[in-house]
PDB file of C-alpha atoms in Angstrom:
ATOM      1  CA  MET I   7      32.714 -77.063  87.372  1.00 81.00           C
ATOM      2  CA  LEU I   8      35.402 -74.785  86.044  1.00 80.00           C
ATOM      3  CA  ASP I   9      37.014 -75.740  82.776  1.00 82.00           C
ATOM      4  CA  PRO I  10      40.604 -76.474  83.988  1.00 80.00           C
ATOM      5  CA  ASP I  11      42.097 -75.203  80.734  1.00 82.00           C
ATOM      6  CA  LEU I  12      41.123 -71.680  81.813  1.00 84.00           C
ATOM      7  CA  ILE I  13      43.387 -71.575  84.890  1.00 88.00           C
ATOM      8  CA  GLY I  14      46.065 -68.972  84.325  1.00 89.00           C
ATOM      9  CA  ARG I  15      44.398 -67.491  81.284  1.00 87.00           C
ATOM     10  CA  THR I  16      43.656 -63.777  81.087  1.00 88.00           C
ATOM     11  CA  PHE I  17      40.491 -62.411  79.511  1.00 88.00           C
ATOM     12  CA  VAL I  18      40.536 -58.779  78.485  1.00 88.00           C
ATOM     13  CA  GLY I  19      37.304 -56.814  78.216  1.00 86.00           C
ATOM     14  CA  ALA I  20      36.506 -55.473  74.776  1.00 82.00           C
ATOM     15  CA  ASN I  21      34.945 -52.262  76.010  1.00 88.00           C
ATOM     16  CA  ALA I  22      35.934 -49.695  78.594  1.00 93.00           C
ATOM     17  CA  THR I  23      33.574 -48.823  81.446  1.00 93.00           C
ATOM     18  CA  SER I  24      33.107 -45.074  81.869  1.00 96.00           C
ATOM     19  CA  VAL I  25      33.023 -43.905  85.456  1.00 97.00           C
ATOM     20  CA  THR I  26      30.501 -41.128  86.057  1.00 97.00           C
ATOM     21  CA  GLN I  27      30.366 -38.649  88.918  1.00 98.00           C
ATOM     22  CA  ASP I  28      26.860 -39.898  89.607  1.00 97.00           C
ATOM     23  CA  GLN I  29      28.148 -43.469  90.192  1.00 97.00           C
ATOM     24  CA  ILE I  30      30.787 -42.181  92.607  1.00 98.00           C
ATOM     25  CA  ASN I  31      28.184 -40.023  94.399  1.00 98.00           C
ATOM     26  CA  GLN I  32      25.792 -42.959  94.764  1.00 98.00           C
ATOM     27  CA  PHE I  33      28.489 -45.264  96.122  1.00 98.00           C
ATOM     28  CA  ALA I  34      29.779 -42.575  98.499  1.00 98.00           C
ATOM     29  CA  ALA I  35      26.244 -41.887  99.778  1.00 98.00           C
ATOM     30  CA  VAL I  36      25.854 -45.491 100.943  1.00 98.00           C
ATOM     31  CA  ILE I  37      28.837 -45.234 103.288  1.00 98.00           C
ATOM     32  CA  GLY I  38      28.419 -41.595 104.276  1.00 97.00           C
ATOM     33  CA  GLU I  39      31.512 -40.410 102.409  1.00 98.00           C
ATOM     34  CA  GLU I  40      31.347 -36.666 101.793  1.00 97.00           C
ATOM     35  CA  ASN I  41      34.468 -36.252  99.653  1.00 96.00           C
ATOM     36  CA  LEU I  42      33.246 -36.861  96.111  1.00 97.00           C
ATOM     37  CA  THR I  43      36.418 -35.854  94.255  1.00 98.00           C
ATOM     38  CA  VAL I  44      37.693 -39.450  94.181  1.00 98.00           C
ATOM     39  CA  ALA I  45      35.937 -42.812  94.400  1.00 98.00           C
ATOM     40  CA  PRO I  46      35.903 -44.634  97.768  1.00 98.00           C
ATOM     41  CA  PRO I  47      38.545 -47.409  98.105  1.00 98.00           C
ATOM     42  CA  THR I  48      36.215 -50.320  97.326  1.00 98.00           C
ATOM     43  CA  PHE I  49      34.313 -48.609  94.492  1.00 98.00           C
ATOM     44  CA  SER I  50      36.193 -50.603  91.856  1.00 97.00           C
ATOM     45  CA  ILE I  51      34.340 -53.773  92.887  1.00 95.00           C
ATOM     46  CA  SER I  52      31.231 -52.417  91.167  1.00 92.00           C
ATOM     47  CA  ILE I  53      33.178 -52.575  87.897  1.00 92.00           C
ATOM     48  CA  SER I  54      35.415 -55.594  88.423  1.00 91.00           C
ATOM     49  CA  LEU I  55      32.849 -58.104  89.726  1.00 85.00           C
ATOM     50  CA  ASP I  56      30.403 -57.415  86.917  1.00 82.00           C
ATOM     51  CA  GLN I  57      33.128 -57.328  84.260  1.00 83.00           C
ATOM     52  CA  SER I  58      34.868 -60.476  85.473  1.00 83.00           C
ATOM     53  CA  GLN I  59      31.533 -62.325  85.528  1.00 81.00           C
ATOM     54  CA  LYS I  60      30.953 -61.332  81.918  1.00 81.00           C
ATOM     55  CA  LEU I  61      34.483 -62.287  80.914  1.00 78.00           C
ATOM     56  CA  LEU I  62      34.236 -65.653  82.676  1.00 78.00           C
ATOM     57  CA  GLN I  63      30.610 -66.447  81.929  1.00 79.00           C
ATOM     58  CA  ASP I  64      31.505 -69.419  79.737  1.00 81.00           C
ATOM     59  CA  SER I  65      34.091 -70.738  82.213  1.00 82.00           C
ATOM     60  CA  GLY I  66      31.852 -73.475  83.618  1.00 82.00           C
ATOM     61  CA  LEU I  67      31.466 -71.699  86.974  1.00 81.00           C
ATOM     62  CA  ASP I  68      27.928 -71.643  88.319  1.00 81.00           C
ATOM     63  CA  TRP I  69      27.643 -67.947  89.190  1.00 78.00           C
ATOM     64  CA  SER I  70      24.246 -68.476  90.824  1.00 77.00           C
ATOM     65  CA  ARG I  71      25.940 -70.415  93.645  1.00 80.00           C
ATOM     66  CA  VAL I  72      28.900 -68.129  94.152  1.00 84.00           C
ATOM     67  CA  VAL I  73      29.604 -66.570  97.523  1.00 85.00           C
ATOM     68  CA  HIS I  74      32.358 -64.065  98.098  1.00 89.00           C
ATOM     69  CA  GLY I  75      35.071 -65.476 100.359  1.00 94.00           C
ATOM     70  CA  GLU I  76      37.830 -62.930 100.321  1.00 96.00           C
ATOM     71  CA  GLN I  77      38.701 -59.634  98.663  1.00 97.00           C
ATOM     72  CA  LYS I  78      41.874 -57.615  98.207  1.00 98.00           C
ATOM     73  CA  PHE I  79      42.570 -54.273  96.521  1.00 98.00           C
ATOM     74  CA  GLU I  80      45.866 -52.692  95.518  1.00 98.00           C
ATOM     75  CA  ILE I  81      45.077 -49.142  94.546  1.00 98.00           C
ATOM     76  CA  LYS I  82      47.694 -47.397  92.404  1.00 98.00           C
ATOM     77  CA  ARG I  83      45.653 -44.222  92.237  1.00 98.00           C
ATOM     78  CA  PRO I  84      42.051 -43.431  93.162  1.00 97.00           C
ATOM     79  CA  ILE I  85      39.399 -43.776  90.486  1.00 98.00           C
ATOM     80  CA  VAL I  86      37.896 -40.451  89.401  1.00 98.00           C
ATOM     81  CA  ALA I  87      34.901 -39.461  87.299  1.00 98.00           C
ATOM     82  CA  GLY I  88      35.751 -39.618  83.607  1.00 98.00           C
ATOM     83  CA  ASP I  89      38.007 -42.673  83.931  1.00 98.00           C
ATOM     84  CA  GLN I  90      37.575 -45.158  81.095  1.00 97.00           C
ATOM     85  CA  LEU I  91      38.520 -48.485  82.613  1.00 96.00           C
ATOM     86  CA  ILE I  92      39.283 -51.727  80.825  1.00 95.00           C
ATOM     87  CA  CYS I  93      39.052 -54.862  82.939  1.00 94.00           C
ATOM     88  CA  SER I  94      41.284 -57.892  82.462  1.00 93.00           C
ATOM     89  CA  SER I  95      40.570 -60.968  84.550  1.00 92.00           C
ATOM     90  CA  THR I  96      42.761 -63.986  85.260  1.00 93.00           C
ATOM     91  CA  ILE I  97      41.870 -67.154  87.105  1.00 91.00           C
ATOM     92  CA  GLU I  98      44.934 -67.362  89.337  1.00 93.00           C
ATOM     93  CA  SER I  99      44.066 -70.419  91.355  1.00 92.00           C
ATOM     94  CA  TYR I 100      41.447 -73.094  91.643  1.00 92.00           C
ATOM     95  CA  ARG I 101      40.808 -75.944  94.039  1.00 92.00           C
ATOM     96  CA  VAL I 102      37.936 -78.116  95.151  1.00 93.00           C
ATOM     97  CA  ALA I 103      37.404 -78.657  98.895  1.00 91.00           C
ATOM     98  CA  ALA I 104      34.487 -80.643 100.331  1.00 90.00           C
ATOM     99  CA  GLY I 105      32.732 -80.306  96.998  1.00 88.00           C
ATOM    100  CA  ASN I 106      33.035 -76.511  96.996  1.00 91.00           C
ATOM    101  CA  GLU I 107      34.984 -74.911  94.179  1.00 91.00           C
ATOM    102  CA  ILE I 108      37.327 -72.183  95.381  1.00 93.00           C
ATOM    103  CA  VAL I 109      38.444 -69.814  92.660  1.00 92.00           C
ATOM    104  CA  SER I 110      40.760 -66.837  92.924  1.00 93.00           C
ATOM    105  CA  VAL I 111      40.234 -64.247  90.203  1.00 93.00           C
ATOM    106  CA  ARG I 112      42.552 -61.313  89.713  1.00 95.00           C
ATOM    107  CA  SER I 113      41.064 -58.361  87.877  1.00 95.00           C
ATOM    108  CA  ASP I 114      43.146 -55.395  86.781  1.00 96.00           C
ATOM    109  CA  LEU I 115      41.542 -52.124  85.771  1.00 96.00           C
ATOM    110  CA  HIS I 116      43.559 -50.076  83.317  1.00 97.00           C
ATOM    111  CA  ALA I 117      42.976 -46.553  82.028  1.00 96.00           C
ATOM    112  CA  LYS I 118      44.750 -46.770  78.664  1.00 93.00           C
ATOM    113  CA  ASP I 119      48.195 -48.138  79.651  1.00 93.00           C
ATOM    114  CA  GLU I 120      47.997 -47.045  83.263  1.00 97.00           C
ATOM    115  CA  LEU I 121      47.209 -49.695  85.881  1.00 98.00           C
ATOM    116  CA  VAL I 122      44.717 -48.030  88.251  1.00 98.00           C
ATOM    117  CA  VAL I 123      43.728 -50.852  90.572  1.00 98.00           C
ATOM    118  CA  SER I 124      44.346 -54.575  90.952  1.00 97.00           C
ATOM    119  CA  THR I 125      41.742 -56.636  92.743  1.00 97.00           C
ATOM    120  CA  TRP I 126      41.736 -60.243  93.899  1.00 96.00           C
ATOM    121  CA  SER I 127      38.418 -61.939  94.609  1.00 94.00           C
ATOM    122  CA  THR I 128      38.197 -65.391  96.146  1.00 95.00           C
ATOM    123  CA  LEU I 129      34.888 -66.882  95.106  1.00 91.00           C
ATOM    124  CA  VAL I 130      33.389 -70.032  96.538  1.00 91.00           C
ATOM    125  CA  VAL I 131      30.944 -72.003  94.428  1.00 88.00           C
ATOM    126  CA  ARG I 132      28.914 -73.887  97.019  1.00 81.00           C
ATOM    127  CA  ALA I 133      28.386 -77.592  96.468  1.00 78.00           C
TER     128      ALA I 133
ATOM    129  CA  MET U 221      48.617 -36.984 109.579  1.00 70.00           C
ATOM    130  CA  SER U 222      50.328 -38.475 112.599  1.00 84.00           C
ATOM    131  CA  LEU U 223      49.944 -42.128 113.430  1.00 93.00           C
ATOM    132  CA  SER U 224      52.287 -44.267 115.478  1.00 95.00           C
ATOM    133  CA  THR U 225      52.807 -48.003 115.556  1.00 97.00           C
ATOM    134  CA  GLY U 226      50.664 -49.665 118.183  1.00 97.00           C
ATOM    135  CA  GLN U 227      48.171 -46.785 118.318  1.00 97.00           C
ATOM    136  CA  GLU U 228      44.569 -47.869 118.807  1.00 98.00           C
ATOM    137  CA  LEU U 229      42.085 -46.148 116.512  1.00 97.00           C
ATOM    138  CA  ALA U 230      38.773 -45.246 118.125  1.00 97.00           C
ATOM    139  CA  PRO U 231      35.846 -47.440 117.082  1.00 98.00           C
ATOM    140  CA  LYS U 232      33.208 -46.100 114.734  1.00 97.00           C
ATOM    141  CA  ARG U 233      29.658 -47.270 114.474  1.00 97.00           C
ATOM    142  CA  TYR U 234      27.785 -47.865 111.228  1.00 97.00           C
ATOM    143  CA  LEU U 235      24.144 -48.864 110.960  1.00 97.00           C
ATOM    144  CA  ILE U 236      23.009 -51.415 108.397  1.00 98.00           C
ATOM    145  CA  ASN U 237      19.347 -51.939 107.527  1.00 98.00           C
ATOM    146  CA  ARG U 238      17.311 -53.244 104.608  1.00 98.00           C
ATOM    147  CA  ALA U 239      17.114 -49.791 103.009  1.00 98.00           C
ATOM    148  CA  LEU U 240      20.918 -49.557 103.023  1.00 98.00           C
ATOM    149  CA  LEU U 241      21.189 -52.995 101.367  1.00 98.00           C
ATOM    150  CA  LYS U 242      18.892 -51.789  98.572  1.00 97.00           C
ATOM    151  CA  GLN U 243      20.914 -48.587  98.274  1.00 98.00           C
ATOM    152  CA  TYR U 244      24.179 -50.554  98.078  1.00 97.00           C
ATOM    153  CA  ALA U 245      22.690 -52.974  95.531  1.00 96.00           C
ATOM    154  CA  ASP U 246      21.747 -50.048  93.304  1.00 96.00           C
ATOM    155  CA  ALA U 247      25.081 -48.272  93.757  1.00 96.00           C
ATOM    156  CA  SER U 248      27.230 -51.365  93.181  1.00 94.00           C
ATOM    157  CA  GLY U 249      25.087 -53.265  90.683  1.00 91.00           C
ATOM    158  CA  ASP U 250      25.058 -56.369  92.911  1.00 89.00           C
ATOM    159  CA  GLN U 251      21.366 -57.261  92.878  1.00 90.00           C
ATOM    160  CA  ASN U 252      21.778 -60.797  94.268  1.00 89.00           C
ATOM    161  CA  PRO U 253      18.386 -61.545  95.935  1.00 91.00           C
ATOM    162  CA  ILE U 254      20.013 -62.993  99.082  1.00 91.00           C
ATOM    163  CA  HIS U 255      20.635 -59.338 100.034  1.00 93.00           C
ATOM    164  CA  GLN U 256      17.073 -58.138  99.505  1.00 94.00           C
ATOM    165  CA  ASP U 257      14.509 -60.944  99.389  1.00 95.00           C
ATOM    166  CA  GLU U 258      13.835 -62.694 102.681  1.00 95.00           C
ATOM    167  CA  ALA U 259      11.933 -65.629 101.160  1.00 96.00           C
ATOM    168  CA  PHE U 260      14.712 -66.218  98.637  1.00 93.00           C
ATOM    169  CA  ALA U 261      17.449 -65.977 101.299  1.00 92.00           C
ATOM    170  CA  LYS U 262      15.649 -68.544 103.468  1.00 94.00           C
ATOM    171  CA  SER U 263      15.093 -70.824 100.464  1.00 92.00           C
ATOM    172  CA  VAL U 264      18.862 -71.127 100.031  1.00 86.00           C
ATOM    173  CA  GLY U 265      19.439 -71.950 103.696  1.00 87.00           C
ATOM    174  CA  LEU U 266      20.274 -68.534 105.126  1.00 90.00           C
ATOM    175  CA  PRO U 267      18.688 -67.412 108.419  1.00 94.00           C
ATOM    176  CA  ASP U 268      17.421 -64.183 106.813  1.00 96.00           C
ATOM    177  CA  VAL U 269      18.564 -61.516 104.357  1.00 96.00           C
ATOM    178  CA  ILE U 270      22.322 -60.948 104.706  1.00 95.00           C
ATOM    179  CA  ALA U 271      24.366 -57.850 103.901  1.00 96.00           C
ATOM    180  CA  HIS U 272      26.682 -57.839 100.896  1.00 96.00           C
ATOM    181  CA  GLY U 273      30.145 -58.730 102.181  1.00 95.00           C
ATOM    182  CA  MET U 274      31.330 -55.857 100.030  1.00 97.00           C
ATOM    183  CA  LEU U 275      28.984 -53.451 101.860  1.00 98.00           C
ATOM    184  CA  THR U 276      30.636 -54.397 105.160  1.00 98.00           C
ATOM    185  CA  MET U 277      34.007 -53.942 103.463  1.00 98.00           C
ATOM    186  CA  ALA U 278      32.909 -50.574 101.983  1.00 98.00           C
ATOM    187  CA  LEU U 279      31.998 -49.370 105.502  1.00 98.00           C
ATOM    188  CA  ALA U 280      35.336 -50.607 106.861  1.00 98.00           C
ATOM    189  CA  GLY U 281      36.860 -48.774 103.872  1.00 98.00           C
ATOM    190  CA  LYS U 282      35.205 -45.580 105.102  1.00 98.00           C
ATOM    191  CA  PHE U 283      36.984 -46.134 108.407  1.00 98.00           C
ATOM    192  CA  LEU U 284      40.288 -46.204 106.459  1.00 98.00           C
ATOM    193  CA  SER U 285      39.321 -43.158 104.352  1.00 98.00           C
ATOM    194  CA  ASP U 286      38.600 -41.200 107.522  1.00 97.00           C
ATOM    195  CA  LEU U 287      42.272 -41.495 108.527  1.00 97.00           C
ATOM    196  CA  ASN U 288      43.699 -39.428 105.661  1.00 96.00           C
ATOM    197  CA  GLY U 289      41.139 -39.341 102.848  1.00 97.00           C
ATOM    198  CA  SER U 290      40.119 -41.945 100.273  1.00 97.00           C
ATOM    199  CA  ALA U 291      43.004 -40.995  97.998  1.00 97.00           C
ATOM    200  CA  ALA U 292      45.489 -42.125 100.676  1.00 98.00           C
ATOM    201  CA  VAL U 293      44.196 -45.697 100.843  1.00 98.00           C
ATOM    202  CA  VAL U 294      46.585 -47.886  98.843  1.00 98.00           C
ATOM    203  CA  GLU U 295      45.712 -51.413  99.982  1.00 98.00           C
ATOM    204  CA  PHE U 296      42.748 -53.086 101.580  1.00 98.00           C
ATOM    205  CA  SER U 297      41.960 -56.763 102.080  1.00 98.00           C
ATOM    206  CA  ALA U 298      39.566 -58.892 104.120  1.00 98.00           C
ATOM    207  CA  LYS U 299      37.967 -62.298 104.411  1.00 98.00           C
ATOM    208  CA  PHE U 300      34.226 -62.604 104.820  1.00 97.00           C
ATOM    209  CA  ILE U 301      34.073 -64.987 107.753  1.00 96.00           C
ATOM    210  CA  LYS U 302      30.524 -64.513 109.106  1.00 95.00           C
ATOM    211  CA  PRO U 303      27.436 -63.124 107.409  1.00 94.00           C
ATOM    212  CA  VAL U 304      25.849 -59.908 108.668  1.00 96.00           C
ATOM    213  CA  VAL U 305      22.205 -60.903 109.099  1.00 97.00           C
ATOM    214  CA  VAL U 306      19.796 -58.005 108.544  1.00 97.00           C
ATOM    215  CA  PRO U 307      16.253 -58.639 109.836  1.00 96.00           C
ATOM    216  CA  ALA U 308      13.386 -56.479 108.553  1.00 96.00           C
ATOM    217  CA  GLY U 309      12.468 -53.339 110.438  1.00 95.00           C
ATOM    218  CA  ARG U 310      15.626 -52.724 112.424  1.00 95.00           C
ATOM    219  CA  ASP U 311      19.165 -51.442 112.297  1.00 97.00           C
ATOM    220  CA  VAL U 312      22.099 -53.785 112.763  1.00 97.00           C
ATOM    221  CA  GLU U 313      25.177 -52.205 114.283  1.00 98.00           C
ATOM    222  CA  LEU U 314      28.612 -52.668 112.730  1.00 98.00           C
ATOM    223  CA  ILE U 315      31.492 -51.516 114.909  1.00 98.00           C
ATOM    224  CA  VAL U 316      34.795 -50.952 113.138  1.00 98.00           C
ATOM    225  CA  SER U 317      38.007 -50.327 115.050  1.00 98.00           C
ATOM    226  CA  GLY U 318      41.661 -50.422 114.138  1.00 98.00           C
ATOM    227  CA  LYS U 319      45.229 -50.567 115.289  1.00 98.00           C
ATOM    228  CA  VAL U 320      48.248 -49.052 113.576  1.00 98.00           C
ATOM    229  CA  GLY U 321      50.832 -51.621 112.549  1.00 98.00           C
ATOM    230  CA  GLU U 322      54.194 -51.106 110.895  1.00 97.00           C
ATOM    231  CA  ILE U 323      54.913 -47.708 109.320  1.00 97.00           C
ATOM    232  CA  ASN U 324      57.343 -47.746 106.426  1.00 96.00           C
ATOM    233  CA  GLU U 325      58.185 -45.125 103.793  1.00 95.00           C
ATOM    234  CA  GLY U 326      55.155 -43.022 104.659  1.00 95.00           C
ATOM    235  CA  ILE U 327      52.713 -45.894 104.531  1.00 97.00           C
ATOM    236  CA  ALA U 328      50.968 -47.159 107.666  1.00 98.00           C
ATOM    237  CA  LYS U 329      49.540 -50.648 107.872  1.00 98.00           C
ATOM    238  CA  ILE U 330      46.207 -50.714 109.670  1.00 98.00           C
ATOM    239  CA  GLU U 331      44.704 -53.823 111.268  1.00 98.00           C
ATOM    240  CA  ILE U 332      40.936 -53.596 111.211  1.00 98.00           C
ATOM    241  CA  THR U 333      38.356 -55.294 113.404  1.00 98.00           C
ATOM    242  CA  ALA U 334      34.729 -55.341 112.256  1.00 98.00           C
ATOM    243  CA  MET U 335      32.184 -56.625 114.779  1.00 98.00           C
ATOM    244  CA  CYS U 336      28.486 -57.118 114.354  1.00 96.00           C
ATOM    245  CA  GLU U 337      26.592 -57.897 117.565  1.00 91.00           C
ATOM    246  CA  ASP U 338      29.758 -59.269 119.209  1.00 93.00           C
ATOM    247  CA  VAL U 339      30.621 -61.477 116.237  1.00 96.00           C
ATOM    248  CA  LYS U 340      33.711 -60.787 114.160  1.00 97.00           C
ATOM    249  CA  VAL U 341      32.500 -60.548 110.556  1.00 98.00           C
ATOM    250  CA  LEU U 342      35.721 -59.727 108.689  1.00 98.00           C
ATOM    251  CA  GLY U 343      38.804 -61.896 109.050  1.00 96.00           C
ATOM    252  CA  VAL U 344      42.394 -60.663 108.724  1.00 96.00           C
ATOM    253  CA  ALA U 345      41.168 -57.252 107.579  1.00 98.00           C
ATOM    254  CA  LYS U 346      44.112 -55.030 106.733  1.00 98.00           C
ATOM    255  CA  GLY U 347      44.600 -51.702 105.069  1.00 98.00           C
ATOM    256  CA  ALA U 348      47.544 -49.561 104.081  1.00 98.00           C
ATOM    257  CA  VAL U 349      47.257 -45.786 104.162  1.00 98.00           C
ATOM    258  CA  ARG U 350      49.670 -43.102 102.983  1.00 97.00           C
ATOM    259  CA  ILE U 351      50.338 -40.698 105.845  1.00 94.00           C
TER     260      ILE U 351
END
């Protein structure tokens, strides 16, 4: 179960993730995207899910039972190769329904002071 | 780019198979075995291997990118309401279509429908694209 003291708290990653052209190319290849100058719209999930899991690994959530319920992106500008992105994750809401824990995590990716993308993931920890 | 409110966007077809799940796992870093290992998927109560919800969303994202390029996509959201089951040895068809909603200050809202074998797999899927 989630430690309730963590609701509303923001965890900021210590290290930036460097985006490489190769990562963008690989992601684009999966969906048949031929324009490789910017990352596809959902590319940021490959950074934010992993980073938020690391930031919240001591939260009490059982990540092995997590399923993805809902996802939202607000993209301020597309991610490009060479971006150095710092992830900050906040548990925005939490409830328990029929024994399942339903957690909404907002993760913002910043390049220095510039907000590049905000993502909201609703995660369901199955009972 | 010209879009008008109420316009129906022609459906596009995407094929999902086990090889694509492996490719997406490697590209995204999501190596959860429910997307690759049939025995594991069944052991946790799933009918078979299922696609990453985010793979389905990435393909629906391609549908949005095709309107005016990836750089024009400013918002995208969806609920994962039904799993996309991917049996071994065959392609599963994902059909994505859309309808143009409100257009305001150069940004068009797009309502997206994603169907897999007649089942709606994304709920309230919506994008916003600069036009």
